[in-house]
Amino acid sequence: MKSTLKLALGLASAIFASTAVSNVAHAEDLTLCWAAWDPANALVELSKDFTKETGIGMKFEFVPWTNYADRFLNELNSHGKLCDLIIGDSQWIGGAAENGHYVKLNDFFDKEKISMDDFVPATVVGYSEWPKNTPNYWALPAMGDVVGWTYRKDWFSRPELQKEFKEKYGWELGPPKTYDQLMQIAEFFQKRQIDGKTVYGASIYTERGSEGITMGVTNVLYDYGFDYQNPNKPYDMKGFVNSADAAKGLEFYKKLYDCCTPPGSSNVYMGESADAFKSGQVALHMNFAFTWPGLYKDEKVGGDKIGFFANPAGPKGHFAQLGGQGISVVSYSDKQESALKYIKWFANKDVQAKWWALGGYSCLNAVVNDPKFPASQPYASTFLESMAIVKDFWAEPSYATLLQAMQKRVHDYVVADKGTAQEALDSLVKDWTQTFQDDGKM
């Protein structure tokens, strides 16, 4: 999930607000709309094969994450014809389906023998289905993504630090499997001198303006027992959102922020978190998996210096926050037939394998379950492990209102020191209840 996000890593500097494969527009050209980031570069390269095979040209409208949601939701809501295809946020699926923005793909999938069983189940639920857990499909899973962690493997491997850490905590310094271990590592490195430089424990998401702190804190909340609603009674949130265990998870996140982050960490999201790692400030770094290829290639912190691990397990479960998007055909397009040809092409196994090789994150089982996949990249096995434990935020049509409420309540407690964790979650239940009441769902 990425809605109104900050431009991450500076990876999209080569992509402007609008990018075209050709300066000449043809009647059959398709325009694909997405965010301006590194995977978009890979998609431009990949799509050249589609043009060679079909003769259909491809144009691209790529918008920085800071403007992504506003730009394209406005386009959809105004029934605009700019986008023939759109790779939309996972959270848009409910609103896009209910408001008729996307073409329902069930009949097309049946005709072309495209089975959703061929894709990673979590990505089908997260990117394609509305209502959730029903066989109603509005997108093809396009870009898998999930929150995970990187760590300074070169620091962890230093004999003197290994010795000191084991004497203090009683276990071998390595990627943490639990939150207790993660906290101990962060405390161990906080304000430590390494190579004459003061370093810090961890970089975590705290950004208030869009969705940052929600995308960070949910990784911990899920594992401490937080759930969005009663599984047996939709929109029944009391005791699930604000359980005592969920409050403990929020308290943990605040403790990690207070004790073990670098100075000036009150408004951190993808770009800032990656910068903290790339500049050698932190031992641990929370971020979406799409950042991993670029970090691995970084001359200062990549290669043998970087390691990857999935979100740790908590006392009540083991989950990670889902990111990523599906690709949809816009219902207002005059070129739906050609757009559907692109969907069919993109679903092909060979295309999906090349998508992964170019830097995209395939959601096709045949690609990610290939015996060679874990060894294909240093972070591939961590991606697989992480995608097996994903959980996502609300995909309701009112998700933006729901998100704004969580951003405020969580940030007020974690960063601004307002109230208690229990009070923050109690208030969140009230906020969300009001939203669903306004929607006529409660």
Short mmCIF file of C-alpha atoms in Angstrom, two decimals:
data_model
loop_
_atom_site.label_atom_id
_atom_site.label_comp_id
_atom_site.label_asym_id
_atom_site.label_seq_id
_atom_site.Cartn_x
_atom_site.Cartn_y
_atom_site.Cartn_z
CA MET A 1 0.00 0.00 0.00
CA LYS A 2 1.30 3.37 -0.98
CA SER A 3 -1.10 6.25 -1.40
CA THR A 4 0.24 9.78 -0.91
CA LEU A 5 3.82 8.79 -0.39
CA LYS A 6 7.08 10.63 -0.44
CA LEU A 7 9.38 10.02 -3.37
CA ALA A 8 11.49 7.12 -2.22
CA LEU A 9 15.26 6.80 -2.45
CA GLY A 10 15.48 9.31 -5.26
CA LEU A 11 15.26 6.31 -7.56
CA ALA A 12 12.74 7.91 -9.86
CA SER A 13 14.78 10.97 -10.74
CA ALA A 14 15.01 9.82 -14.33
CA ILE A 15 11.24 9.64 -14.66
CA PHE A 16 9.32 12.84 -15.14
CA ALA A 17 5.62 13.39 -14.59
CA SER A 18 4.98 12.00 -18.03
CA THR A 19 7.21 9.53 -19.85
CA ALA A 20 6.67 8.07 -23.30
CA VAL A 21 8.47 5.32 -25.14
CA SER A 22 7.93 7.32 -28.30
CA ASN A 23 7.36 10.98 -28.89
CA VAL A 24 4.84 10.08 -31.55
CA ALA A 25 1.37 9.13 -30.34
CA HIS A 26 -0.56 6.63 -32.44
CA ALA A 27 -4.23 5.80 -32.36
CA GLU A 28 -3.51 2.42 -30.80
CA ASP A 29 -1.07 3.70 -28.21
CA LEU A 30 -2.00 2.79 -24.65
CA THR A 31 -1.27 5.03 -21.69
CA LEU A 32 -0.35 3.27 -18.46
CA CYS A 33 -0.53 5.31 -15.25
CA TRP A 34 1.59 4.55 -12.20
CA ALA A 35 3.93 6.08 -9.66
CA ALA A 36 7.36 7.48 -10.53
CA TRP A 37 9.81 5.05 -8.91
CA ASP A 38 12.39 2.47 -9.87
CA PRO A 39 9.97 -0.37 -10.74
CA ALA A 40 8.36 1.98 -13.28
CA ASN A 41 11.69 2.15 -15.12
CA ALA A 42 11.70 -1.64 -15.26
CA LEU A 43 8.15 -1.68 -16.62
CA VAL A 44 9.05 0.71 -19.44
CA GLU A 45 11.82 -1.66 -20.48
CA LEU A 46 9.62 -4.72 -20.13
CA SER A 47 6.78 -3.18 -22.14
CA LYS A 48 8.97 -2.81 -25.21
CA ASP A 49 8.42 -6.54 -25.73
CA PHE A 50 4.65 -5.98 -25.74
CA THR A 51 4.97 -3.40 -28.50
CA LYS A 52 7.19 -5.72 -30.54
CA GLU A 53 4.67 -8.54 -30.23
CA THR A 54 1.47 -6.58 -30.82
CA GLY A 55 2.42 -3.38 -32.61
CA ILE A 56 0.60 -1.45 -29.88
CA GLY A 57 2.67 1.46 -28.60
CA MET A 58 2.99 2.26 -24.91
CA LYS A 59 3.00 5.65 -23.25
CA PHE A 60 3.44 6.16 -19.54
CA GLU A 61 2.12 8.72 -17.09
CA PHE A 62 4.30 8.43 -14.01
CA VAL A 63 3.64 10.73 -11.05
CA PRO A 64 5.79 11.09 -7.90
CA TRP A 65 4.38 9.33 -4.85
CA THR A 66 3.69 12.67 -3.20
CA ASN A 67 1.07 13.41 -5.88
CA TYR A 68 0.18 9.88 -6.96
CA ALA A 69 -3.12 9.41 -5.13
CA ASP A 70 -4.41 12.94 -5.66
CA ARG A 71 -3.51 12.90 -9.35
CA PHE A 72 -5.02 9.59 -10.32
CA LEU A 73 -7.97 9.47 -7.95
CA ASN A 74 -9.01 12.84 -9.34
CA GLU A 75 -8.58 11.43 -12.84
CA LEU A 76 -10.79 8.45 -12.02
CA ASN A 77 -13.41 10.46 -10.16
CA SER A 78 -13.70 12.87 -13.09
CA HIS A 79 -14.11 9.92 -15.51
CA GLY A 80 -11.02 11.06 -17.37
CA LYS A 81 -9.62 9.24 -20.39
CA LEU A 82 -5.91 9.78 -19.73
CA CYS A 83 -5.27 6.29 -18.36
CA ASP A 84 -6.11 3.17 -20.32
CA LEU A 85 -4.33 1.02 -17.76
CA ILE A 86 -3.59 1.96 -14.17
CA ILE A 87 -1.47 0.34 -11.50
CA GLY A 88 -3.46 1.55 -8.55
CA ASP A 89 -2.94 1.39 -4.83
CA SER A 90 -4.25 -1.76 -3.18
CA GLN A 91 -6.44 0.48 -1.04
CA TRP A 92 -8.26 1.91 -4.05
CA ILE A 93 -9.81 -1.39 -5.07
CA GLY A 94 -13.00 -1.02 -3.03
CA GLY A 95 -13.79 2.49 -4.16
CA ALA A 96 -12.75 1.82 -7.75
CA ALA A 97 -15.00 -1.23 -7.94
CA GLU A 98 -18.02 0.33 -6.27
CA ASN A 99 -17.74 3.55 -8.27
CA GLY A 100 -17.28 1.81 -11.59
CA HIS A 101 -13.75 3.09 -12.30
CA TYR A 102 -12.28 -0.31 -13.16
CA VAL A 103 -13.40 -2.96 -15.64
CA LYS A 104 -14.41 -6.15 -13.87
CA LEU A 105 -12.09 -8.83 -15.21
CA ASN A 106 -13.87 -12.11 -14.40
CA ASP A 107 -15.24 -12.78 -17.88
CA PHE A 108 -11.94 -11.81 -19.48
CA PHE A 109 -9.99 -14.08 -17.13
CA ASP A 110 -12.34 -16.97 -17.90
CA LYS A 111 -12.07 -16.40 -21.65
CA GLU A 112 -8.27 -16.22 -21.62
CA LYS A 113 -7.89 -18.98 -19.04
CA ILE A 114 -6.12 -16.67 -16.60
CA SER A 115 -6.57 -18.21 -13.16
CA MET A 116 -6.16 -16.28 -9.94
CA ASP A 117 -5.04 -19.57 -8.42
CA ASP A 118 -1.80 -19.04 -10.34
CA PHE A 119 -0.92 -15.99 -8.23
CA VAL A 120 0.27 -15.63 -4.64
CA PRO A 121 -2.98 -15.81 -2.63
CA ALA A 122 -2.27 -12.74 -0.51
CA THR A 123 -1.74 -10.61 -3.61
CA VAL A 124 -5.05 -11.75 -5.10
CA VAL A 125 -6.90 -10.74 -1.95
CA GLY A 126 -4.89 -7.56 -1.53
CA TYR A 127 -4.72 -6.27 -5.09
CA SER A 128 -7.57 -7.88 -7.05
CA GLU A 129 -10.62 -8.75 -5.00
CA TRP A 130 -13.61 -6.68 -4.00
CA PRO A 131 -15.40 -7.51 -1.83
CA LYS A 132 -12.48 -9.18 -0.12
CA ASN A 133 -12.43 -12.97 -0.10
CA THR A 134 -14.93 -13.19 -2.96
CA PRO A 135 -14.17 -14.23 -6.57
CA ASN A 136 -14.74 -10.74 -7.96
CA TYR A 137 -11.61 -9.46 -9.69
CA TRP A 138 -10.83 -5.87 -10.68
CA ALA A 139 -7.07 -6.10 -11.21
CA LEU A 140 -4.27 -8.51 -12.02
CA PRO A 141 -1.58 -8.69 -9.30
CA ALA A 142 1.26 -6.60 -10.69
CA MET A 143 3.82 -5.48 -8.12
CA GLY A 144 4.29 -7.48 -4.96
CA ASP A 145 5.59 -5.54 -1.99
CA VAL A 146 5.80 -5.88 1.78
CA VAL A 147 7.49 -4.18 4.73
CA GLY A 148 10.68 -5.88 5.86
CA TRP A 149 14.08 -5.01 7.27
CA THR A 150 17.70 -4.60 6.29
CA TYR A 151 20.65 -4.69 8.67
CA ARG A 152 24.35 -3.87 8.63
CA LYS A 153 25.71 -7.36 8.12
CA ASP A 154 29.27 -6.07 8.26
CA TRP A 155 28.72 -4.57 11.72
CA PHE A 156 26.99 -7.69 13.02
CA SER A 157 29.92 -9.86 11.90
CA ARG A 158 32.61 -7.97 13.84
CA PRO A 159 34.10 -10.37 16.43
CA GLU A 160 34.41 -7.74 19.16
CA LEU A 161 30.77 -6.73 18.80
CA GLN A 162 29.61 -10.34 18.66
CA LYS A 163 31.49 -11.07 21.88
CA GLU A 164 30.16 -8.02 23.68
CA PHE A 165 26.60 -8.64 22.52
CA LYS A 166 26.54 -12.29 23.59
CA GLU A 167 27.98 -11.46 27.00
CA LYS A 168 25.27 -8.86 27.50
CA TYR A 169 22.21 -10.62 26.06
CA GLY A 170 23.12 -14.31 25.98
CA TRP A 171 22.51 -15.02 22.29
CA GLU A 172 24.43 -14.71 19.05
CA LEU A 173 24.16 -11.34 17.33
CA GLY A 174 22.18 -11.87 14.14
CA PRO A 175 18.89 -11.03 12.45
CA PRO A 176 16.17 -10.88 15.13
CA LYS A 177 13.36 -13.41 15.20
CA THR A 178 11.31 -11.66 17.90
CA TYR A 179 10.60 -8.10 18.97
CA ASP A 180 12.54 -8.59 22.18
CA GLN A 181 15.58 -9.46 20.09
CA LEU A 182 15.00 -6.51 17.76
CA MET A 183 14.84 -4.15 20.74
CA GLN A 184 18.04 -5.58 22.21
CA ILE A 185 19.90 -5.09 18.93
CA ALA A 186 18.62 -1.54 18.58
CA GLU A 187 19.62 -0.71 22.16
CA PHE A 188 23.04 -2.28 21.65
CA PHE A 189 23.86 -0.09 18.66
CA GLN A 190 22.20 3.11 19.86
CA LYS A 191 24.84 5.87 20.11
CA ARG A 192 27.65 3.36 19.64
CA GLN A 193 30.91 4.45 18.07
CA ILE A 194 31.73 2.53 14.90
CA ASP A 195 34.73 3.56 12.81
CA GLY A 196 34.84 6.85 14.68
CA LYS A 197 31.21 7.69 13.93
CA THR A 198 28.20 7.72 16.26
CA VAL A 199 25.54 5.33 14.99
CA TYR A 200 22.00 4.52 16.09
CA GLY A 201 19.80 1.49 16.51
CA ALA A 202 16.98 1.62 13.99
CA SER A 203 15.14 3.69 11.44
CA ILE A 204 11.36 3.19 11.53
CA TYR A 205 8.37 4.86 9.92
CA THR A 206 6.96 7.90 11.77
CA GLU A 207 5.65 10.13 8.95
CA ARG A 208 2.35 11.88 9.73
CA GLY A 209 1.21 13.48 6.45
CA SER A 210 0.27 10.49 4.31
CA GLU A 211 0.44 6.90 5.59
CA GLY A 212 3.95 6.41 6.90
CA ILE A 213 3.49 5.74 10.59
CA THR A 214 0.49 3.50 9.89
CA MET A 215 2.55 1.40 7.49
CA GLY A 216 5.18 1.06 10.20
CA VAL A 217 3.24 0.53 13.39
CA THR A 218 0.85 -2.03 11.91
CA ASN A 219 3.72 -4.50 11.55
CA VAL A 220 4.00 -4.54 15.32
CA LEU A 221 0.31 -4.14 16.13
CA TYR A 222 -0.67 -7.19 14.09
CA ASP A 223 1.85 -9.32 15.95
CA TYR A 224 0.56 -8.15 19.32
CA GLY A 225 -3.05 -9.09 18.58
CA PHE A 226 -4.49 -6.04 16.82
CA ASP A 227 -7.19 -6.83 14.26
CA TYR A 228 -9.39 -4.51 12.23
CA GLN A 229 -12.67 -6.16 13.11
CA ASN A 230 -14.41 -9.15 14.60
CA PRO A 231 -13.96 -11.94 12.02
CA ASN A 232 -17.52 -13.05 12.75
CA LYS A 233 -19.14 -9.60 12.68
CA PRO A 234 -18.01 -7.00 10.10
CA TYR A 235 -17.24 -3.52 11.41
CA ASP A 236 -17.35 -4.72 15.03
CA MET A 237 -14.05 -3.22 16.17
CA LYS A 238 -14.22 -2.83 19.94
CA GLY A 239 -11.84 -5.27 21.61
CA PHE A 240 -10.06 -6.00 18.36
CA VAL A 241 -8.59 -2.63 17.37
CA ASN A 242 -8.19 -1.53 20.99
CA SER A 243 -7.46 -4.71 22.89
CA ALA A 244 -5.03 -4.57 25.80
CA ASP A 245 -2.57 -6.65 23.76
CA ALA A 246 -2.80 -4.23 20.82
CA ALA A 247 -2.02 -1.38 23.21
CA LYS A 248 1.12 -3.24 24.30
CA GLY A 249 2.19 -3.39 20.68
CA LEU A 250 1.75 0.35 20.30
CA GLU A 251 3.74 0.88 23.48
CA PHE A 252 6.55 -1.23 22.01
CA TYR A 253 6.66 0.90 18.87
CA LYS A 254 6.89 4.07 20.94
CA LYS A 255 9.63 2.57 23.09
CA LEU A 256 11.60 1.69 19.96
CA TYR A 257 11.13 5.22 18.65
CA ASP A 258 12.08 6.88 21.95
CA CYS A 259 15.12 4.75 22.70
CA CYS A 260 16.71 3.76 19.47
CA THR A 261 16.17 6.03 16.48
CA PRO A 262 18.50 8.75 15.15
CA PRO A 263 17.94 12.41 16.05
CA GLY A 264 15.32 14.08 13.85
CA SER A 265 13.28 10.91 13.26
CA SER A 266 9.83 12.40 13.83
CA ASN A 267 8.75 12.42 10.17
CA VAL A 268 10.36 9.39 8.53
CA TYR A 269 8.99 7.36 5.65
CA MET A 270 10.51 5.38 2.80
CA GLY A 271 12.98 7.93 1.50
CA GLU A 272 14.15 9.17 4.89
CA SER A 273 14.47 5.64 6.26
CA ALA A 274 16.52 4.50 3.27
CA ASP A 275 18.70 7.60 3.56
CA ALA A 276 19.40 6.81 7.22
CA PHE A 277 20.63 3.36 6.21
CA LYS A 278 22.56 4.51 3.15
CA SER A 279 24.37 7.20 5.14
CA GLY A 280 25.57 4.67 7.70
CA GLN A 281 23.50 6.00 10.58
CA VAL A 282 21.63 2.87 11.65
CA ALA A 283 22.10 -0.83 12.26
CA LEU A 284 18.48 -1.73 11.41
CA HIS A 285 16.22 -0.22 8.78
CA MET A 286 12.48 -0.73 8.18
CA ASN A 287 11.29 -0.34 4.58
CA PHE A 288 9.27 -1.80 1.74
CA ALA A 289 10.90 -4.57 -0.27
CA PHE A 290 10.99 -2.49 -3.44
CA THR A 291 13.93 -0.57 -1.93
CA TRP A 292 16.09 -3.67 -1.54
CA PRO A 293 17.50 -3.95 -5.08
CA GLY A 294 18.77 -0.36 -4.97
CA LEU A 295 20.21 -0.74 -1.49
CA TYR A 296 21.97 -3.96 -2.43
CA LYS A 297 23.64 -2.15 -5.34
CA ASP A 298 24.72 0.78 -3.17
CA GLU A 299 28.52 0.99 -3.07
CA LYS A 300 28.69 2.15 0.55
CA VAL A 301 26.21 -0.13 2.32
CA GLY A 302 25.27 -2.80 -0.24
CA GLY A 303 26.81 -6.06 -1.36
CA ASP A 304 28.40 -8.00 1.50
CA LYS A 305 27.61 -5.19 3.94
CA ILE A 306 23.81 -5.58 3.84
CA GLY A 307 21.52 -8.32 5.09
CA PHE A 308 17.75 -8.78 4.87
CA PHE A 309 15.18 -10.24 7.26
CA ALA A 310 11.42 -10.54 7.50
CA ASN A 311 9.41 -8.68 10.12
CA PRO A 312 9.88 -10.42 13.50
CA ALA A 313 7.22 -12.48 15.21
CA GLY A 314 5.27 -11.15 18.18
CA PRO A 315 3.55 -12.71 21.18
CA LYS A 316 0.24 -13.08 19.32
CA GLY A 317 1.21 -13.71 15.73
CA HIS A 318 3.59 -13.21 12.84
CA PHE A 319 2.57 -10.74 10.14
CA ALA A 320 3.98 -8.01 7.92
CA GLN A 321 2.29 -5.01 6.32
CA LEU A 322 1.36 -5.62 2.69
CA GLY A 323 2.39 -3.14 0.03
CA GLY A 324 2.17 -3.36 -3.73
CA GLN A 325 -0.46 -2.88 -6.41
CA GLY A 326 -2.54 -4.53 -9.10
CA ILE A 327 -2.98 -3.46 -12.73
CA SER A 328 -6.48 -2.56 -13.92
CA VAL A 329 -8.24 -1.51 -17.10
CA VAL A 330 -9.90 1.89 -16.68
CA SER A 331 -13.59 1.74 -17.56
CA TYR A 332 -13.52 5.18 -19.19
CA SER A 333 -10.84 4.18 -21.71
CA ASP A 334 -11.76 4.00 -25.38
CA LYS A 335 -9.06 1.35 -25.87
CA GLN A 336 -10.22 -1.37 -23.52
CA GLU A 337 -9.65 -4.17 -26.04
CA SER A 338 -6.00 -3.23 -26.45
CA ALA A 339 -5.63 -2.69 -22.70
CA LEU A 340 -6.92 -6.19 -22.08
CA LYS A 341 -4.31 -7.50 -24.53
CA TYR A 342 -1.69 -5.92 -22.29
CA ILE A 343 -3.17 -7.65 -19.23
CA LYS A 344 -3.08 -11.01 -21.03
CA TRP A 345 0.52 -10.42 -22.09
CA PHE A 346 1.62 -9.32 -18.64
CA ALA A 347 0.15 -12.47 -17.06
CA ASN A 348 2.41 -14.71 -19.17
CA LYS A 349 4.99 -16.71 -17.21
CA ASP A 350 7.95 -15.66 -19.37
CA VAL A 351 6.97 -12.00 -19.08
CA GLN A 352 6.63 -12.34 -15.32
CA ALA A 353 10.04 -13.98 -15.06
CA LYS A 354 11.60 -11.11 -16.98
CA TRP A 355 9.68 -8.63 -14.79
CA TRP A 356 11.43 -10.08 -11.74
CA ALA A 357 14.79 -10.07 -13.49
CA LEU A 358 14.43 -6.39 -14.40
CA GLY A 359 13.61 -5.32 -10.84
CA GLY A 360 9.85 -5.74 -10.57
CA TYR A 361 8.31 -8.04 -7.96
CA SER A 362 6.31 -10.77 -9.65
CA CYS A 363 3.25 -12.22 -7.93
CA LEU A 364 3.03 -15.31 -10.16
CA ASN A 365 3.43 -18.62 -8.34
CA ALA A 366 5.35 -20.12 -11.25
CA VAL A 367 8.02 -17.44 -10.79
CA VAL A 368 8.28 -17.16 -7.00
CA ASN A 369 7.89 -20.89 -6.37
CA ASP A 370 10.56 -21.83 -8.89
CA PRO A 371 13.30 -23.76 -7.03
CA LYS A 372 15.84 -21.30 -8.42
CA PHE A 373 13.99 -18.22 -7.14
CA PRO A 374 15.45 -18.03 -3.58
CA ALA A 375 18.97 -17.90 -5.00
CA SER A 376 18.11 -15.48 -7.80
CA GLN A 377 18.73 -12.41 -5.61
CA PRO A 378 20.16 -11.98 -2.08
CA TYR A 379 16.79 -10.70 -0.89
CA ALA A 380 14.55 -13.18 -2.76
CA SER A 381 14.10 -15.62 0.12
CA THR A 382 13.27 -12.77 2.52
CA PHE A 383 10.68 -11.50 0.05
CA LEU A 384 9.07 -14.95 -0.11
CA GLU A 385 9.05 -15.30 3.66
CA SER A 386 7.56 -11.85 4.06
CA MET A 387 4.84 -12.30 1.43
CA ALA A 388 3.72 -15.44 3.25
CA ILE A 389 2.78 -13.43 6.35
CA VAL A 390 1.19 -10.29 4.90
CA LYS A 391 -1.82 -8.43 6.25
CA ASP A 392 -3.32 -5.23 4.85
CA PHE A 393 -5.04 -2.05 5.95
CA TRP A 394 -8.72 -1.37 5.19
CA ALA A 395 -9.56 -1.39 1.47
CA GLU A 396 -12.97 0.21 2.07
CA PRO A 397 -14.11 3.03 -0.24
CA SER A 398 -13.61 5.36 2.75
CA TYR A 399 -10.06 4.14 3.34
CA ALA A 400 -8.60 7.66 3.10
CA THR A 401 -10.71 8.85 6.03
CA LEU A 402 -9.87 5.70 7.98
CA LEU A 403 -6.18 6.21 7.25
CA GLN A 404 -6.17 9.86 8.29
CA ALA A 405 -7.70 8.93 11.62
CA MET A 406 -5.07 6.28 12.32
CA GLN A 407 -2.26 8.57 11.24
CA LYS A 408 -3.38 11.18 13.73
CA ARG A 409 -4.06 8.89 16.70
CA VAL A 410 -0.87 6.87 16.36
CA HIS A 411 1.41 9.81 15.62
CA ASP A 412 -0.02 11.80 18.51
CA TYR A 413 0.92 9.00 20.89
CA VAL A 414 4.21 7.71 19.45
CA VAL A 415 5.84 10.96 18.37
CA ALA A 416 3.96 13.78 20.09
CA ASP A 417 3.72 12.07 23.53
CA LYS A 418 -0.02 12.67 23.83
CA GLY A 419 -1.95 10.34 26.12
CA THR A 420 -1.56 6.59 26.44
CA ALA A 421 -1.53 3.79 23.92
CA GLN A 422 -4.88 2.55 25.16
CA GLU A 423 -6.40 6.01 24.81
CA ALA A 424 -5.06 6.31 21.27
CA LEU A 425 -6.63 3.03 20.18
CA ASP A 426 -9.90 3.75 22.02
CA SER A 427 -10.12 7.03 20.13
CA LEU A 428 -9.36 5.26 16.88
CA VAL A 429 -12.30 2.92 17.40
CA LYS A 430 -14.55 5.95 17.87
CA ASP A 431 -13.16 7.58 14.71
CA TRP A 432 -13.63 4.48 12.60
CA THR A 433 -17.08 3.80 14.04
CA GLN A 434 -18.18 7.28 13.01
CA THR A 435 -16.84 6.74 9.49
CA PHE A 436 -18.69 3.47 9.03
CA GLN A 437 -21.85 4.93 10.52
CA ASP A 438 -21.62 7.79 8.02
CA ASP A 439 -21.24 5.16 5.28
CA GLY A 440 -24.36 3.37 6.51
CA LYS A 441 -22.42 0.21 7.35
CA MET A 442 -23.07 0.30 11.09
#
